[in-house]
mmCIF file of C-alpha atoms in Angstrom:
data_model
loop_
_atom_site.group_PDB
_atom_site.id
_atom_site.type_symbol
_atom_site.label_atom_id
_atom_site.label_comp_id
_atom_site.label_asym_id
_atom_site.label_seq_id
_atom_site.Cartn_x
_atom_site.Cartn_y
_atom_site.Cartn_z
ATOM 1 C CA GLY A 1 0.571 -34.880 94.363
ATOM 2 C CA ALA A 2 0.874 -34.543 90.162
ATOM 3 C CA GLY A 3 -1.982 -32.455 88.630
ATOM 4 C CA VAL A 4 -2.260 -32.236 84.871
ATOM 5 C CA SER A 5 0.624 -31.583 82.979
ATOM 6 C CA GLN A 6 1.102 -29.207 79.597
ATOM 7 C CA SER A 7 3.593 -29.707 77.642
ATOM 8 C CA PRO A 8 5.129 -26.544 76.156
ATOM 9 C CA ARG A 9 3.967 -23.905 78.582
ATOM 10 C CA TYR A 10 4.760 -21.503 75.957
ATOM 11 C CA LYS A 11 4.898 -22.637 71.583
ATOM 12 C CA VAL A 12 5.432 -19.756 69.464
ATOM 13 C CA ALA A 13 5.064 -21.272 65.714
ATOM 14 C CA LYS A 14 5.233 -19.557 61.832
ATOM 15 C CA ARG A 15 2.317 -19.459 60.216
ATOM 16 C CA GLY A 16 2.410 -22.735 58.006
ATOM 17 C CA GLN A 17 4.356 -24.527 60.757
ATOM 18 C CA ASP A 18 2.942 -27.944 62.551
ATOM 19 C CA VAL A 19 3.221 -28.238 66.145
ATOM 20 C CA ALA A 20 2.438 -31.341 68.762
ATOM 21 C CA LEU A 21 0.827 -30.315 72.176
ATOM 22 C CA ARG A 22 1.474 -33.208 75.014
ATOM 23 C CA CYS A 23 -0.942 -32.952 78.171
ATOM 24 C CA ASP A 24 0.255 -35.876 81.072
ATOM 25 C CA PRO A 25 -3.288 -36.455 83.171
ATOM 26 C CA ILE A 26 -3.441 -37.433 86.401
ATOM 27 C CA SER A 27 -3.040 -41.398 87.143
ATOM 28 C CA GLY A 28 -5.658 -43.316 86.427
ATOM 29 C CA HIS A 29 -8.340 -40.930 85.032
ATOM 30 C CA VAL A 30 -10.118 -42.507 82.053
ATOM 31 C CA SER A 31 -11.439 -39.616 80.705
ATOM 32 C CA LEU A 32 -9.364 -36.858 78.986
ATOM 33 C CA PHE A 33 -10.327 -33.120 77.596
ATOM 34 C CA TRP A 34 -9.373 -30.343 75.301
ATOM 35 C CA TYR A 35 -10.077 -27.318 75.013
ATOM 36 C CA GLN A 36 -9.209 -24.072 73.198
ATOM 37 C CA GLN A 37 -9.394 -21.296 75.273
ATOM 38 C CA ALA A 38 -9.443 -18.152 73.311
ATOM 39 C CA LEU A 39 -8.238 -14.092 75.167
ATOM 40 C CA GLY A 40 -10.734 -13.367 77.374
ATOM 41 C CA GLN A 41 -13.378 -15.869 75.697
ATOM 42 C CA GLY A 42 -14.478 -19.442 77.792
ATOM 43 C CA PRO A 43 -12.623 -22.779 77.630
ATOM 44 C CA GLU A 44 -14.406 -24.288 73.952
ATOM 45 C CA PHE A 45 -14.398 -28.479 73.825
ATOM 46 C CA LEU A 46 -12.518 -29.654 71.409
ATOM 47 C CA THR A 47 -12.537 -33.473 71.461
ATOM 48 C CA TYR A 48 -12.925 -36.732 74.203
ATOM 49 C CA PHE A 49 -11.506 -39.370 75.408
ATOM 50 C CA GLN A 50 -12.154 -41.939 77.037
ATOM 51 C CA ASN A 51 -9.525 -44.797 77.567
ATOM 52 C CA GLU A 52 -7.269 -44.526 74.364
ATOM 53 C CA ALA A 53 -11.364 -43.913 72.196
ATOM 54 C CA GLN A 54 -12.189 -40.617 70.873
ATOM 55 C CA LEU A 55 -15.803 -40.683 71.904
ATOM 56 C CA ASP A 56 -16.302 -37.117 70.663
ATOM 57 C CA LYS A 57 -13.953 -34.535 67.961
ATOM 58 C CA SER A 58 -17.484 -32.007 67.241
ATOM 59 C CA GLY A 59 -15.393 -29.313 69.030
ATOM 60 C CA LEU A 60 -11.977 -29.838 66.797
ATOM 61 C CA PRO A 61 -11.842 -27.258 64.085
ATOM 62 C CA SER A 62 -10.995 -28.102 60.542
ATOM 63 C CA ASP A 63 -8.569 -31.429 60.106
ATOM 64 C CA ARG A 64 -5.728 -29.259 60.993
ATOM 65 C CA PHE A 65 -6.571 -30.567 63.793
ATOM 66 C CA PHE A 66 -5.787 -33.867 65.198
ATOM 67 C CA ALA A 67 -5.908 -35.623 68.302
ATOM 68 C CA GLU A 68 -4.959 -38.737 69.983
ATOM 69 C CA ARG A 69 -4.669 -41.093 73.180
ATOM 70 C CA PRO A 70 -2.715 -44.560 71.806
ATOM 71 C CA GLU A 71 -2.373 -45.985 75.444
ATOM 72 C CA GLY A 72 -5.317 -44.295 77.307
ATOM 73 C CA SER A 73 -2.331 -42.060 78.801
ATOM 74 C CA VAL A 74 -0.848 -39.615 77.444
ATOM 75 C CA SER A 75 -2.532 -37.236 75.380
ATOM 76 C CA THR A 76 -1.053 -35.204 71.481
ATOM 77 C CA LEU A 77 -2.698 -32.261 70.008
ATOM 78 C CA LYS A 78 -1.254 -31.536 67.101
ATOM 79 C CA ILE A 79 -2.241 -28.506 64.912
ATOM 80 C CA GLN A 80 -0.935 -28.959 61.047
ATOM 81 C CA ARG A 81 0.288 -25.516 58.812
ATOM 82 C CA THR A 82 -0.856 -23.325 61.737
ATOM 83 C CA GLN A 83 -2.774 -19.640 61.261
ATOM 84 C CA GLN A 84 -3.120 -17.000 62.855
ATOM 85 C CA GLU A 85 -6.786 -18.183 64.417
ATOM 86 C CA ASP A 86 -5.158 -20.752 66.030
ATOM 87 C CA SER A 87 -3.632 -19.121 68.330
ATOM 88 C CA ALA A 88 -5.169 -19.678 71.946
ATOM 89 C CA VAL A 89 -4.456 -21.324 75.157
ATOM 90 C CA TYR A 90 -4.932 -25.252 74.879
ATOM 91 C CA LEU A 91 -6.120 -26.475 77.759
ATOM 92 C CA CYS A 92 -6.697 -30.579 78.525
ATOM 93 C CA ALA A 93 -8.190 -31.945 81.993
ATOM 94 C CA SER A 94 -8.862 -35.137 83.303
ATOM 95 C CA SER A 95 -11.744 -36.896 85.284
ATOM 96 C CA THR A 96 -12.306 -40.108 86.773
ATOM 97 C CA GLY A 97 -14.789 -40.285 84.044
ATOM 98 C CA LEU A 98 -17.161 -43.147 87.686
ATOM 99 C CA ALA A 99 -20.028 -41.793 88.102
ATOM 100 C CA TRP A 100 -22.308 -38.224 87.452
ATOM 101 C CA GLY A 101 -20.074 -35.224 88.108
ATOM 102 C CA ASN A 102 -17.143 -36.311 87.813
ATOM 103 C CA GLU A 103 -14.815 -33.589 88.120
ATOM 104 C CA GLN A 104 -12.635 -32.352 85.944
ATOM 105 C CA PHE A 105 -8.803 -31.500 86.590
ATOM 106 C CA PHE A 106 -7.811 -28.764 83.703
ATOM 107 C CA GLY A 107 -4.012 -28.793 83.155
ATOM 108 C CA PRO A 108 -2.352 -25.120 83.173
ATOM 109 C CA GLY A 109 -2.365 -25.137 79.257
ATOM 110 C CA THR A 110 -0.205 -24.292 76.634
ATOM 111 C CA ARG A 111 -0.313 -20.593 75.235
ATOM 112 C CA LEU A 112 -0.217 -20.644 71.670
ATOM 113 C CA THR A 113 1.525 -18.250 69.366
ATOM 114 C CA VAL A 114 1.398 -17.874 65.664
ATOM 115 C CA LEU A 115 3.310 -15.337 63.826
ATOM 116 C CA GLN B 24 -28.715 -24.553 72.069
ATOM 117 C CA GLN B 25 -25.348 -25.505 72.794
ATOM 118 C CA GLN B 26 -25.018 -21.872 74.558
ATOM 119 C CA VAL B 27 -24.385 -20.942 77.975
ATOM 120 C CA LYS B 28 -24.814 -17.057 78.708
ATOM 121 C CA GLN B 29 -22.775 -15.710 81.541
ATOM 122 C CA SER B 30 -23.092 -12.260 83.079
ATOM 123 C CA PRO B 31 -21.910 -9.609 83.619
ATOM 124 C CA GLN B 32 -19.434 -9.844 82.164
ATOM 125 C CA SER B 33 -17.196 -7.784 85.084
ATOM 126 C CA LEU B 34 -17.508 -6.887 88.247
ATOM 127 C CA ILE B 35 -16.042 -4.462 91.288
ATOM 128 C CA VAL B 36 -17.184 -5.744 94.680
ATOM 129 C CA GLN B 37 -15.996 -4.091 98.435
ATOM 130 C CA LYS B 38 -14.443 -5.956 100.245
ATOM 131 C CA GLY B 39 -16.932 -7.828 102.563
ATOM 132 C CA GLY B 40 -19.786 -7.298 99.637
ATOM 133 C CA ILE B 41 -22.132 -10.615 97.593
ATOM 134 C CA SER B 42 -20.469 -11.216 94.097
ATOM 135 C CA ILE B 43 -23.651 -12.683 91.979
ATOM 136 C CA ILE B 44 -23.026 -13.927 88.731
ATOM 137 C CA ASN B 45 -25.687 -15.042 86.509
ATOM 138 C CA CYS B 46 -26.192 -17.920 83.703
ATOM 139 C CA ALA B 47 -28.622 -18.964 81.445
ATOM 140 C CA TYR B 48 -29.227 -22.075 78.615
ATOM 141 C CA GLU B 49 -30.885 -23.387 76.189
ATOM 142 C CA ASN B 50 -30.687 -27.286 76.130
ATOM 143 C CA THR B 51 -33.051 -29.095 78.273
ATOM 144 C CA ALA B 52 -30.686 -31.967 78.502
ATOM 145 C CA PHE B 53 -28.373 -30.204 80.775
ATOM 146 C CA ASP B 54 -27.965 -31.750 83.676
ATOM 147 C CA TYR B 55 -24.421 -31.400 85.697
ATOM 148 C CA PHE B 56 -24.050 -27.400 86.066
ATOM 149 C CA PRO B 57 -20.499 -26.465 87.338
ATOM 150 C CA TRP B 58 -19.337 -23.401 88.804
ATOM 151 C CA TYR B 59 -15.134 -22.613 87.568
ATOM 152 C CA GLN B 60 -12.748 -19.910 89.424
ATOM 153 C CA GLN B 61 -9.341 -19.458 86.907
ATOM 154 C CA PHE B 62 -6.923 -17.298 88.093
ATOM 155 C CA PRO B 63 -4.442 -15.626 85.752
ATOM 156 C CA GLY B 64 -1.734 -18.559 83.791
ATOM 157 C CA LYS B 65 -3.518 -21.249 85.911
ATOM 158 C CA GLY B 66 -6.220 -23.636 84.192
ATOM 159 C CA PRO B 67 -9.963 -23.616 86.127
ATOM 160 C CA ALA B 68 -10.446 -25.441 89.132
ATOM 161 C CA LEU B 69 -13.558 -26.421 90.269
ATOM 162 C CA LEU B 70 -14.946 -24.287 93.383
ATOM 163 C CA ILE B 71 -18.637 -26.033 93.704
ATOM 164 C CA ALA B 72 -21.351 -27.801 91.086
ATOM 165 C CA ILE B 73 -25.684 -28.536 91.373
ATOM 166 C CA ARG B 74 -27.424 -31.093 89.576
ATOM 167 C CA PRO B 75 -30.981 -29.901 88.267
ATOM 168 C CA ASP B 76 -33.072 -31.126 90.731
ATOM 169 C CA VAL B 77 -31.702 -28.927 93.527
ATOM 170 C CA SER B 78 -32.919 -25.349 93.554
ATOM 171 C CA GLU B 79 -29.506 -24.200 95.615
ATOM 172 C CA LYS B 80 -26.237 -25.876 97.023
ATOM 173 C CA LYS B 81 -24.161 -23.951 99.598
ATOM 174 C CA GLU B 82 -19.895 -24.584 100.152
ATOM 175 C CA GLY B 83 -18.737 -22.270 102.043
ATOM 176 C CA ARG B 84 -18.711 -18.317 101.251
ATOM 177 C CA PHE B 85 -19.927 -20.087 97.515
ATOM 178 C CA THR B 86 -23.676 -20.872 97.177
ATOM 179 C CA ILE B 87 -25.254 -21.454 93.308
ATOM 180 C CA SER B 88 -28.881 -21.067 92.616
ATOM 181 C CA PHE B 89 -30.591 -23.059 90.543
ATOM 182 C CA ASN B 90 -34.069 -22.222 88.530
ATOM 183 C CA LYS B 91 -34.575 -25.405 86.355
ATOM 184 C CA SER B 92 -38.357 -23.858 85.074
ATOM 185 C CA ALA B 93 -36.448 -20.238 84.071
ATOM 186 C CA LYS B 94 -33.067 -22.511 82.479
ATOM 187 C CA GLN B 95 -31.058 -19.925 85.216
ATOM 188 C CA PHE B 96 -28.831 -20.329 87.109
ATOM 189 C CA SER B 97 -26.153 -18.330 89.828
ATOM 190 C CA LEU B 98 -23.096 -17.500 91.894
ATOM 191 C CA HIS B 99 -23.787 -16.301 94.690
ATOM 192 C CA ILE B 100 -19.703 -15.485 96.818
ATOM 193 C CA MET B 101 -20.325 -14.430 100.269
ATOM 194 C CA ASP B 102 -18.432 -11.599 102.216
ATOM 195 C CA SER B 103 -16.409 -11.252 99.102
ATOM 196 C CA GLN B 104 -12.639 -11.107 100.090
ATOM 197 C CA PRO B 105 -9.483 -9.762 97.651
ATOM 198 C CA GLY B 106 -8.276 -13.060 97.528
ATOM 199 C CA ASP B 107 -11.737 -14.278 95.163
ATOM 200 C CA SER B 108 -10.147 -11.613 92.355
ATOM 201 C CA ALA B 109 -10.150 -14.166 89.614
ATOM 202 C CA THR B 110 -12.637 -15.278 86.291
ATOM 203 C CA TYR B 111 -15.822 -17.275 87.146
ATOM 204 C CA PHE B 112 -17.193 -19.834 84.902
ATOM 205 C CA CYS B 113 -20.079 -21.020 85.229
ATOM 206 C CA ALA B 114 -20.727 -24.295 82.618
ATOM 207 C CA ALA B 115 -22.856 -27.366 81.869
ATOM 208 C CA SER B 116 -22.598 -30.603 80.341
ATOM 209 C CA LYS B 117 -25.051 -33.728 80.042
ATOM 210 C CA ASP B 118 -23.202 -35.869 81.890
ATOM 211 C CA SER B 119 -23.243 -40.119 80.917
ATOM 212 C CA THR B 120 -19.062 -41.279 81.433
ATOM 213 C CA GLY B 121 -17.762 -38.543 82.651
ATOM 214 C CA GLY B 122 -18.589 -35.202 82.225
ATOM 215 C CA PHE B 123 -18.778 -35.261 78.297
ATOM 216 C CA LYS B 124 -18.879 -32.263 76.178
ATOM 217 C CA THR B 125 -18.630 -28.906 79.212
ATOM 218 C CA ILE B 126 -20.123 -25.946 78.192
ATOM 219 C CA PHE B 127 -18.298 -22.769 79.410
ATOM 220 C CA GLY B 128 -20.155 -19.321 79.438
ATOM 221 C CA ALA B 129 -17.783 -16.901 78.875
ATOM 222 C CA GLY B 130 -16.512 -15.912 81.555
ATOM 223 C CA THR B 131 -16.760 -12.750 84.467
ATOM 224 C CA ARG B 132 -14.220 -11.067 85.593
ATOM 225 C CA LEU B 133 -14.097 -10.032 89.579
ATOM 226 C CA PHE B 134 -12.392 -7.599 90.944
ATOM 227 C CA VAL B 135 -12.527 -7.817 94.800
ATOM 228 C CA LYS B 136 -11.810 -3.979 96.820
ATOM 229 C CA ALA B 137 -9.638 -4.190 100.033
#
């Protein structure tokens, strides 16, 4: 069965470049989350969608970070004018969003390296 | 108030031993406490989760103990196996409509010696 997929798996960008990271959630999953995981650290919440509505973007570190989910399925995380401190693994997760304890299913992540 | 503190940072256990990882939280609004397991190059995967009205939950070799008054919870892995070697994260969230804003601990790297 298809899980959460993310592309690209690896991305190398020069400082100042814009990048776009894609997440394909499990079909039918209402909720979608983006996390940033620095090396040796736990995932840090960035933003949360319920269908196409972005309900919480409090974790986005700056206005260079932007996420969208226009049709309530695929989501894109865009980082403008990348900086070295943006280097991390970006994880996407989805869940059914229907009841207590919804399991979040994570994708394998996109490893972003900013040179 | 949003932090989840996890210890130890790393843990080495003999095969067959018990692995114990501890976490503490501050925000009493949290009502969902999952543990995730992550292998290198993979995303985290849910292992087991508990709600605060239960003091213990067991699934196979994995047990969560929860102390609401102390705002602490722990993961016990019984009969630890080399295949359990991974990074473990505790987490907490206020579950409204889908696991809203999960806060993760910093992780514990477990190595089980054969």
